[in-house]
Amino acid sequence: MRNFFYFLARHATFLFFLLLEGICMALVFNYNDYQKTAFLSSSNAVCGALYSAQDAVGGYFHLGSANEQLAAENVALRNQVALLQKQVALLTDSTKLATLQGVEAQYLSTSAHVINSTTNKSRNYLTIDKGEDNGIKRDMFVLNGSGVVGLVSAVSAHYATVLPLVNTSMRLSVKLKGTNYRGQLVWNSISPRYGTMVDVPEHAQVAEGDSILTSGSSSFFPEGLMVGTVREVDMDKNGGFYKLTISLAVDFSSVYDVEVVENREMQEQRTLEELGNSDTK
């Protein structure tokens, strides 16, 4: 307390000066409209900047919940689009109009998060936070906003592992966008950013920047999902086929929000194909 009084005594002149300055400024702003308006405008600008900064900080901490909401909305919209596509297909067949109300979408999406992943191994994997209790099953395909991620390979009650495109055991049937030229996408275990498309015939018209999509020739993936773009065009050393370097659409080093999609008609297709194969033997 003694130090406080010592401080006041030592700086009494300066403090008295500040007090007089404050009184003078108050009188000026109260009795002069121009100065009062200028002061209020300046204070509003300062307060506005502070509130903007506060809102930005608060918004950062709410990004998690916002992303959750967006993921849920994306899943709902994807499911609705799938249902509408099925209904439109039925509308083209007048014999099936009566069953339109009871139709179910062929594809059903569930949102999930990647909670663990690897990109530096030859057989990489992803772990997601949804499992059997959420309707996840083996062989469901996995996407994110950029393109194809992979296939569900194993499932427990609350989790599932995904076989991604950046795994040497993964082979995906793909095609050049706008054509029927198909090939196989494989991964060479060098970089998680690139894959290789093989078995593309040399008479195919292909150029750097062309889009690579799923071909739809298997029961796992539907046709037309984004896989990547052509980065380099080379001829296979054995001749007769192109060997394309593909920039993968998905950045596997930062993948987080994903959608796990069930093909409800996959088992029907597999059963029919197995029956057809058995008849040809």
PDB file of C-alpha atoms in Angstrom, residues 36-273:
ATOM      1  CA  LYS A  36     -18.776  13.359 -31.316  1.00  0.00           C
ATOM      2  CA  THR A  37     -19.707  11.707 -34.630  1.00  0.00           C
ATOM      3  CA  ALA A  38     -16.069  11.100 -35.520  1.00  0.00           C
ATOM      4  CA  PHE A  39     -15.412   9.533 -32.098  1.00  0.00           C
ATOM      5  CA  LEU A  40     -18.425   7.230 -32.311  1.00  0.00           C
ATOM      6  CA  SER A  41     -17.462   6.135 -35.829  1.00  0.00           C
ATOM      7  CA  SER A  42     -13.936   5.304 -34.707  1.00  0.00           C
ATOM      8  CA  SER A  43     -15.131   3.403 -31.649  1.00  0.00           C
ATOM      9  CA  ASN A  44     -17.588   1.435 -33.776  1.00  0.00           C
ATOM     10  CA  ALA A  45     -14.800   0.475 -36.147  1.00  0.00           C
ATOM     11  CA  VAL A  46     -12.613  -0.725 -33.276  1.00  0.00           C
ATOM     12  CA  CYS A  47     -15.472  -2.641 -31.637  1.00  0.00           C
ATOM     13  CA  GLY A  48     -16.442  -4.129 -34.984  1.00  0.00           C
ATOM     14  CA  ALA A  49     -12.901  -5.375 -35.531  1.00  0.00           C
ATOM     15  CA  LEU A  50     -12.840  -6.910 -32.054  1.00  0.00           C
ATOM     16  CA  TYR A  51     -16.209  -8.595 -32.564  1.00  0.00           C
ATOM     17  CA  SER A  52     -15.072  -9.923 -35.943  1.00  0.00           C
ATOM     18  CA  ALA A  53     -11.978 -11.394 -34.360  1.00  0.00           C
ATOM     19  CA  GLN A  54     -14.088 -12.926 -31.592  1.00  0.00           C
ATOM     20  CA  ASP A  55     -16.491 -14.386 -34.142  1.00  0.00           C
ATOM     21  CA  ALA A  56     -13.620 -15.818 -36.185  1.00  0.00           C
ATOM     22  CA  VAL A  57     -12.174 -17.537 -33.123  1.00  0.00           C
ATOM     23  CA  GLY A  58     -15.589 -18.852 -32.112  1.00  0.00           C
ATOM     24  CA  GLY A  59     -16.271 -20.018 -35.650  1.00  0.00           C
ATOM     25  CA  TYR A  60     -13.002 -21.964 -35.684  1.00  0.00           C
ATOM     26  CA  PHE A  61     -14.010 -23.941 -32.610  1.00  0.00           C
ATOM     27  CA  HIS A  62     -17.418 -24.660 -34.170  1.00  0.00           C
ATOM     28  CA  LEU A  63     -15.968 -26.041 -37.411  1.00  0.00           C
ATOM     29  CA  GLY A  64     -16.205 -29.574 -36.085  1.00  0.00           C
ATOM     30  CA  SER A  65     -19.952 -29.450 -35.546  1.00  0.00           C
ATOM     31  CA  ALA A  66     -20.424 -27.615 -38.844  1.00  0.00           C
ATOM     32  CA  ASN A  67     -18.542 -30.330 -40.692  1.00  0.00           C
ATOM     33  CA  GLU A  68     -20.631 -32.999 -38.976  1.00  0.00           C
ATOM     34  CA  GLN A  69     -23.793 -31.253 -40.118  1.00  0.00           C
ATOM     35  CA  LEU A  70     -22.517 -30.886 -43.684  1.00  0.00           C
ATOM     36  CA  ALA A  71     -21.532 -34.562 -43.800  1.00  0.00           C
ATOM     37  CA  ALA A  72     -25.004 -35.596 -42.627  1.00  0.00           C
ATOM     38  CA  GLU A  73     -26.619 -33.321 -45.223  1.00  0.00           C
ATOM     39  CA  ASN A  74     -24.411 -34.746 -47.983  1.00  0.00           C
ATOM     40  CA  VAL A  75     -25.400 -38.285 -47.052  1.00  0.00           C
ATOM     41  CA  ALA A  76     -29.088 -37.374 -46.988  1.00  0.00           C
ATOM     42  CA  LEU A  77     -28.838 -35.679 -50.382  1.00  0.00           C
ATOM     43  CA  ARG A  78     -26.916 -38.602 -51.886  1.00  0.00           C
ATOM     44  CA  ASN A  79     -29.540 -41.054 -50.653  1.00  0.00           C
ATOM     45  CA  GLN A  80     -32.321 -38.862 -52.016  1.00  0.00           C
ATOM     46  CA  VAL A  81     -30.604 -38.605 -55.410  1.00  0.00           C
ATOM     47  CA  ALA A  82     -30.172 -42.390 -55.523  1.00  0.00           C
ATOM     48  CA  LEU A  83     -33.865 -42.870 -54.767  1.00  0.00           C
ATOM     49  CA  LEU A  84     -34.910 -40.347 -57.417  1.00  0.00           C
ATOM     50  CA  GLN A  85     -32.695 -42.044 -59.994  1.00  0.00           C
ATOM     51  CA  LYS A  86     -34.372 -45.357 -59.267  1.00  0.00           C
ATOM     52  CA  GLN A  87     -37.824 -43.778 -59.516  1.00  0.00           C
ATOM     53  CA  VAL A  88     -36.962 -42.104 -62.825  1.00  0.00           C
ATOM     54  CA  ALA A  89     -35.783 -45.467 -64.162  1.00  0.00           C
ATOM     55  CA  LEU A  90     -39.125 -46.999 -63.191  1.00  0.00           C
ATOM     56  CA  LEU A  91     -41.045 -44.172 -64.829  1.00  0.00           C
ATOM     57  CA  THR A  92     -39.644 -45.242 -68.180  1.00  0.00           C
ATOM     58  CA  ASP A  93     -41.344 -48.605 -67.727  1.00  0.00           C
ATOM     59  CA  SER A  94     -45.136 -48.185 -67.642  1.00  0.00           C
ATOM     60  CA  THR A  95     -45.550 -51.721 -66.229  1.00  0.00           C
ATOM     61  CA  LYS A  96     -43.769 -50.681 -63.028  1.00  0.00           C
ATOM     62  CA  LEU A  97     -45.605 -47.444 -62.278  1.00  0.00           C
ATOM     63  CA  ALA A  98     -47.743 -49.153 -59.656  1.00  0.00           C
ATOM     64  CA  THR A  99     -44.669 -50.123 -57.624  1.00  0.00           C
ATOM     65  CA  LEU A 100     -43.161 -46.629 -57.654  1.00  0.00           C
ATOM     66  CA  GLN A 101     -44.297 -45.728 -54.135  1.00  0.00           C
ATOM     67  CA  GLY A 102     -42.620 -48.744 -52.562  1.00  0.00           C
ATOM     68  CA  VAL A 103     -39.316 -48.547 -54.386  1.00  0.00           C
ATOM     69  CA  GLU A 104     -36.033 -48.353 -52.473  1.00  0.00           C
ATOM     70  CA  ALA A 105     -32.866 -46.705 -53.712  1.00  0.00           C
ATOM     71  CA  GLN A 106     -30.203 -49.052 -55.018  1.00  0.00           C
ATOM     72  CA  TYR A 107     -27.457 -47.185 -53.151  1.00  0.00           C
ATOM     73  CA  LEU A 108     -27.614 -46.161 -49.492  1.00  0.00           C
ATOM     74  CA  SER A 109     -24.915 -43.924 -47.979  1.00  0.00           C
ATOM     75  CA  THR A 110     -23.652 -43.631 -44.404  1.00  0.00           C
ATOM     76  CA  SER A 111     -21.228 -40.918 -43.256  1.00  0.00           C
ATOM     77  CA  ALA A 112     -18.077 -41.850 -41.336  1.00  0.00           C
ATOM     78  CA  HIS A 113     -14.703 -40.459 -40.257  1.00  0.00           C
ATOM     79  CA  VAL A 114     -11.251 -41.891 -40.854  1.00  0.00           C
ATOM     80  CA  ILE A 115      -9.684 -42.342 -37.414  1.00  0.00           C
ATOM     81  CA  ASN A 116      -6.479 -44.092 -38.485  1.00  0.00           C
ATOM     82  CA  SER A 117      -4.647 -44.604 -41.765  1.00  0.00           C
ATOM     83  CA  THR A 118      -1.294 -45.415 -43.359  1.00  0.00           C
ATOM     84  CA  THR A 119       0.252 -44.225 -46.620  1.00  0.00           C
ATOM     85  CA  ASN A 120       3.881 -45.402 -46.272  1.00  0.00           C
ATOM     86  CA  LYS A 121       3.322 -49.153 -46.586  1.00  0.00           C
ATOM     87  CA  SER A 122       2.809 -51.374 -49.610  1.00  0.00           C
ATOM     88  CA  ARG A 123      -0.521 -52.548 -48.164  1.00  0.00           C
ATOM     89  CA  ASN A 124      -2.041 -49.474 -46.613  1.00  0.00           C
ATOM     90  CA  TYR A 125      -5.379 -49.373 -44.821  1.00  0.00           C
ATOM     91  CA  LEU A 126      -7.899 -46.939 -43.342  1.00  0.00           C
ATOM     92  CA  THR A 127      -9.944 -47.358 -40.171  1.00  0.00           C
ATOM     93  CA  ILE A 128     -13.350 -45.676 -39.939  1.00  0.00           C
ATOM     94  CA  ASP A 129     -15.538 -45.028 -36.894  1.00  0.00           C
ATOM     95  CA  LYS A 130     -18.614 -46.948 -38.110  1.00  0.00           C
ATOM     96  CA  GLY A 131     -19.245 -50.693 -38.024  1.00  0.00           C
ATOM     97  CA  GLU A 132     -21.904 -53.396 -38.059  1.00  0.00           C
ATOM     98  CA  ASP A 133     -24.044 -51.507 -35.550  1.00  0.00           C
ATOM     99  CA  ASN A 134     -24.270 -48.700 -38.133  1.00  0.00           C
ATOM    100  CA  GLY A 135     -25.136 -51.018 -41.021  1.00  0.00           C
ATOM    101  CA  ILE A 136     -21.605 -51.245 -42.437  1.00  0.00           C
ATOM    102  CA  LYS A 137     -20.763 -54.483 -44.262  1.00  0.00           C
ATOM    103  CA  ARG A 138     -17.836 -55.928 -46.155  1.00  0.00           C
ATOM    104  CA  ASP A 139     -17.464 -54.921 -49.818  1.00  0.00           C
ATOM    105  CA  MET A 140     -19.301 -51.605 -49.417  1.00  0.00           C
ATOM    106  CA  PHE A 141     -17.501 -48.918 -51.398  1.00  0.00           C
ATOM    107  CA  VAL A 142     -16.110 -45.766 -49.807  1.00  0.00           C
ATOM    108  CA  LEU A 143     -16.042 -42.248 -51.270  1.00  0.00           C
ATOM    109  CA  ASN A 144     -15.320 -38.711 -50.231  1.00  0.00           C
ATOM    110  CA  GLY A 145     -16.037 -35.386 -51.902  1.00  0.00           C
ATOM    111  CA  SER A 146     -13.144 -35.884 -54.327  1.00  0.00           C
ATOM    112  CA  GLY A 147     -13.663 -39.439 -55.513  1.00  0.00           C
ATOM    113  CA  VAL A 148     -13.138 -43.134 -54.804  1.00  0.00           C
ATOM    114  CA  VAL A 149     -11.391 -44.064 -51.547  1.00  0.00           C
ATOM    115  CA  GLY A 150     -11.659 -47.870 -51.486  1.00  0.00           C
ATOM    116  CA  LEU A 151     -13.618 -50.916 -50.297  1.00  0.00           C
ATOM    117  CA  VAL A 152     -14.622 -52.042 -46.805  1.00  0.00           C
ATOM    118  CA  SER A 153     -12.499 -55.119 -46.081  1.00  0.00           C
ATOM    119  CA  ALA A 154     -13.312 -56.026 -42.454  1.00  0.00           C
ATOM    120  CA  VAL A 155     -16.005 -54.981 -39.976  1.00  0.00           C
ATOM    121  CA  SER A 156     -16.493 -55.110 -36.198  1.00  0.00           C
ATOM    122  CA  ALA A 157     -19.378 -53.814 -34.123  1.00  0.00           C
ATOM    123  CA  HIS A 158     -18.207 -50.188 -34.062  1.00  0.00           C
ATOM    124  CA  TYR A 159     -15.364 -49.953 -36.601  1.00  0.00           C
ATOM    125  CA  ALA A 160     -14.375 -51.039 -40.081  1.00  0.00           C
ATOM    126  CA  THR A 161     -11.167 -51.183 -42.086  1.00  0.00           C
ATOM    127  CA  VAL A 162     -11.012 -49.991 -45.672  1.00  0.00           C
ATOM    128  CA  LEU A 163      -8.802 -51.291 -48.469  1.00  0.00           C
ATOM    129  CA  PRO A 164      -7.784 -48.034 -50.207  1.00  0.00           C
ATOM    130  CA  LEU A 165      -6.627 -47.471 -53.756  1.00  0.00           C
ATOM    131  CA  VAL A 166      -3.107 -46.998 -52.351  1.00  0.00           C
ATOM    132  CA  ASN A 167      -2.724 -50.703 -51.600  1.00  0.00           C
ATOM    133  CA  THR A 168      -0.767 -53.049 -53.864  1.00  0.00           C
ATOM    134  CA  SER A 169      -3.471 -55.727 -53.593  1.00  0.00           C
ATOM    135  CA  MET A 170      -6.194 -53.356 -54.818  1.00  0.00           C
ATOM    136  CA  ARG A 171      -7.153 -53.465 -58.508  1.00  0.00           C
ATOM    137  CA  LEU A 172      -9.934 -51.241 -59.793  1.00  0.00           C
ATOM    138  CA  SER A 173     -11.613 -51.472 -63.184  1.00  0.00           C
ATOM    139  CA  VAL A 174     -11.602 -47.960 -64.674  1.00  0.00           C
ATOM    140  CA  LYS A 175     -12.176 -46.233 -67.995  1.00  0.00           C
ATOM    141  CA  LEU A 176     -11.383 -43.017 -69.827  1.00  0.00           C
ATOM    142  CA  LYS A 177     -14.210 -40.524 -69.419  1.00  0.00           C
ATOM    143  CA  GLY A 178     -16.412 -40.214 -72.481  1.00  0.00           C
ATOM    144  CA  THR A 179     -15.124 -43.466 -74.008  1.00  0.00           C
ATOM    145  CA  ASN A 180     -15.446 -47.210 -73.496  1.00  0.00           C
ATOM    146  CA  TYR A 181     -11.676 -47.748 -73.317  1.00  0.00           C
ATOM    147  CA  ARG A 182     -11.070 -49.578 -70.089  1.00  0.00           C
ATOM    148  CA  GLY A 183      -8.126 -50.694 -68.027  1.00  0.00           C
ATOM    149  CA  GLN A 184      -7.001 -51.594 -64.522  1.00  0.00           C
ATOM    150  CA  LEU A 185      -5.876 -49.095 -61.897  1.00  0.00           C
ATOM    151  CA  VAL A 186      -3.027 -50.426 -59.748  1.00  0.00           C
ATOM    152  CA  TRP A 187      -0.714 -48.824 -57.202  1.00  0.00           C
ATOM    153  CA  ASN A 188       3.064 -49.069 -57.406  1.00  0.00           C
ATOM    154  CA  SER A 189       3.695 -48.285 -53.685  1.00  0.00           C
ATOM    155  CA  ILE A 190       5.842 -45.252 -54.581  1.00  0.00           C
ATOM    156  CA  SER A 191       3.579 -42.269 -53.856  1.00  0.00           C
ATOM    157  CA  PRO A 192       0.070 -42.062 -52.352  1.00  0.00           C
ATOM    158  CA  ARG A 193      -0.725 -39.307 -54.856  1.00  0.00           C
ATOM    159  CA  TYR A 194      -0.375 -41.421 -58.006  1.00  0.00           C
ATOM    160  CA  GLY A 195      -1.592 -44.720 -59.426  1.00  0.00           C
ATOM    161  CA  THR A 196      -1.038 -46.534 -62.724  1.00  0.00           C
ATOM    162  CA  MET A 197      -3.663 -47.436 -65.312  1.00  0.00           C
ATOM    163  CA  VAL A 198      -2.642 -50.453 -67.403  1.00  0.00           C
ATOM    164  CA  ASP A 199      -4.132 -52.498 -70.260  1.00  0.00           C
ATOM    165  CA  VAL A 200      -5.308 -49.425 -72.214  1.00  0.00           C
ATOM    166  CA  PRO A 201      -5.109 -50.315 -75.941  1.00  0.00           C
ATOM    167  CA  GLU A 202      -2.694 -48.250 -77.994  1.00  0.00           C
ATOM    168  CA  HIS A 203      -5.414 -47.154 -80.426  1.00  0.00           C
ATOM    169  CA  ALA A 204      -7.295 -45.369 -77.603  1.00  0.00           C
ATOM    170  CA  GLN A 205      -7.282 -41.590 -77.760  1.00  0.00           C
ATOM    171  CA  VAL A 206      -5.813 -40.393 -74.481  1.00  0.00           C
ATOM    172  CA  ALA A 207      -4.151 -37.176 -73.362  1.00  0.00           C
ATOM    173  CA  GLU A 208      -2.825 -35.612 -70.185  1.00  0.00           C
ATOM    174  CA  GLY A 209      -5.637 -34.198 -68.069  1.00  0.00           C
ATOM    175  CA  ASP A 210      -8.251 -36.747 -69.177  1.00  0.00           C
ATOM    176  CA  SER A 211     -10.531 -37.917 -66.359  1.00  0.00           C
ATOM    177  CA  ILE A 212     -10.458 -41.522 -65.165  1.00  0.00           C
ATOM    178  CA  LEU A 213     -13.739 -42.990 -63.847  1.00  0.00           C
ATOM    179  CA  THR A 214     -14.916 -46.323 -62.516  1.00  0.00           C
ATOM    180  CA  SER A 215     -16.038 -48.546 -65.379  1.00  0.00           C
ATOM    181  CA  GLY A 216     -18.956 -50.254 -63.630  1.00  0.00           C
ATOM    182  CA  SER A 217     -17.778 -53.673 -64.857  1.00  0.00           C
ATOM    183  CA  SER A 218     -17.770 -55.153 -61.335  1.00  0.00           C
ATOM    184  CA  SER A 219     -20.456 -55.473 -58.687  1.00  0.00           C
ATOM    185  CA  PHE A 220     -18.407 -53.424 -56.226  1.00  0.00           C
ATOM    186  CA  PHE A 221     -18.412 -49.964 -57.830  1.00  0.00           C
ATOM    187  CA  PRO A 222     -21.052 -48.335 -60.039  1.00  0.00           C
ATOM    188  CA  GLU A 223     -20.035 -46.650 -63.260  1.00  0.00           C
ATOM    189  CA  GLY A 224     -18.858 -43.053 -63.410  1.00  0.00           C
ATOM    190  CA  LEU A 225     -17.222 -42.411 -60.019  1.00  0.00           C
ATOM    191  CA  MET A 226     -14.226 -40.071 -60.113  1.00  0.00           C
ATOM    192  CA  VAL A 227     -10.855 -41.790 -59.669  1.00  0.00           C
ATOM    193  CA  GLY A 228      -8.279 -39.310 -60.981  1.00  0.00           C
ATOM    194  CA  THR A 229      -6.765 -37.623 -64.026  1.00  0.00           C
ATOM    195  CA  VAL A 230      -4.075 -38.641 -66.516  1.00  0.00           C
ATOM    196  CA  ARG A 231      -0.703 -37.156 -65.581  1.00  0.00           C
ATOM    197  CA  GLU A 232       1.651 -38.972 -67.977  1.00  0.00           C
ATOM    198  CA  VAL A 233       1.132 -41.113 -71.082  1.00  0.00           C
ATOM    199  CA  ASP A 234       3.676 -43.866 -71.774  1.00  0.00           C
ATOM    200  CA  MET A 235       3.728 -47.024 -73.856  1.00  0.00           C
ATOM    201  CA  ASP A 236       4.047 -50.333 -72.023  1.00  0.00           C
ATOM    202  CA  LYS A 237       7.467 -51.915 -72.591  1.00  0.00           C
ATOM    203  CA  ASN A 238       5.765 -55.025 -73.990  1.00  0.00           C
ATOM    204  CA  GLY A 239       3.971 -52.879 -76.595  1.00  0.00           C
ATOM    205  CA  GLY A 240       0.352 -52.738 -77.647  1.00  0.00           C
ATOM    206  CA  PHE A 241      -0.921 -50.975 -74.539  1.00  0.00           C
ATOM    207  CA  TYR A 242      -0.569 -47.624 -72.808  1.00  0.00           C
ATOM    208  CA  LYS A 243       0.757 -47.284 -69.285  1.00  0.00           C
ATOM    209  CA  LEU A 244      -0.808 -44.157 -67.779  1.00  0.00           C
ATOM    210  CA  THR A 245       0.292 -42.365 -64.626  1.00  0.00           C
ATOM    211  CA  ILE A 246      -2.852 -41.221 -62.808  1.00  0.00           C
ATOM    212  CA  SER A 247      -3.086 -38.367 -60.305  1.00  0.00           C
ATOM    213  CA  LEU A 248      -5.515 -39.785 -57.768  1.00  0.00           C
ATOM    214  CA  ALA A 249      -8.485 -37.556 -56.955  1.00  0.00           C
ATOM    215  CA  VAL A 250      -8.345 -38.385 -53.240  1.00  0.00           C
ATOM    216  CA  ASP A 251      -5.504 -37.086 -51.090  1.00  0.00           C
ATOM    217  CA  PHE A 252      -4.938 -40.147 -48.899  1.00  0.00           C
ATOM    218  CA  SER A 253      -2.576 -38.286 -46.574  1.00  0.00           C
ATOM    219  CA  SER A 254      -5.440 -36.102 -45.297  1.00  0.00           C
ATOM    220  CA  VAL A 255      -8.667 -38.029 -45.976  1.00  0.00           C
ATOM    221  CA  TYR A 256     -11.138 -37.685 -43.077  1.00  0.00           C
ATOM    222  CA  ASP A 257     -14.825 -37.304 -43.992  1.00  0.00           C
ATOM    223  CA  VAL A 258     -16.025 -40.266 -46.056  1.00  0.00           C
ATOM    224  CA  GLU A 259     -19.252 -41.920 -47.166  1.00  0.00           C
ATOM    225  CA  VAL A 260     -19.733 -45.680 -47.038  1.00  0.00           C
ATOM    226  CA  VAL A 261     -22.172 -46.791 -49.736  1.00  0.00           C
ATOM    227  CA  GLU A 262     -24.157 -50.018 -49.874  1.00  0.00           C
ATOM    228  CA  ASN A 263     -25.247 -51.467 -53.204  1.00  0.00           C
ATOM    229  CA  ARG A 264     -28.497 -53.157 -52.208  1.00  0.00           C
ATOM    230  CA  GLU A 265     -28.641 -55.075 -55.473  1.00  0.00           C
ATOM    231  CA  MET A 266     -25.073 -56.401 -55.369  1.00  0.00           C
ATOM    232  CA  GLN A 267     -26.007 -59.816 -53.983  1.00  0.00           C
ATOM    233  CA  GLU A 268     -28.683 -60.250 -56.649  1.00  0.00           C
ATOM    234  CA  GLN A 269     -26.127 -59.452 -59.351  1.00  0.00           C
ATOM    235  CA  ARG A 270     -23.536 -61.816 -57.854  1.00  0.00           C
ATOM    236  CA  THR A 271     -26.039 -64.668 -57.547  1.00  0.00           C
ATOM    237  CA  LEU A 272     -27.073 -64.265 -61.173  1.00  0.00           C
ATOM    238  CA  GLU A 273     -23.451 -64.117 -62.368  1.00  0.00           C
TER     239      GLU A 273
END
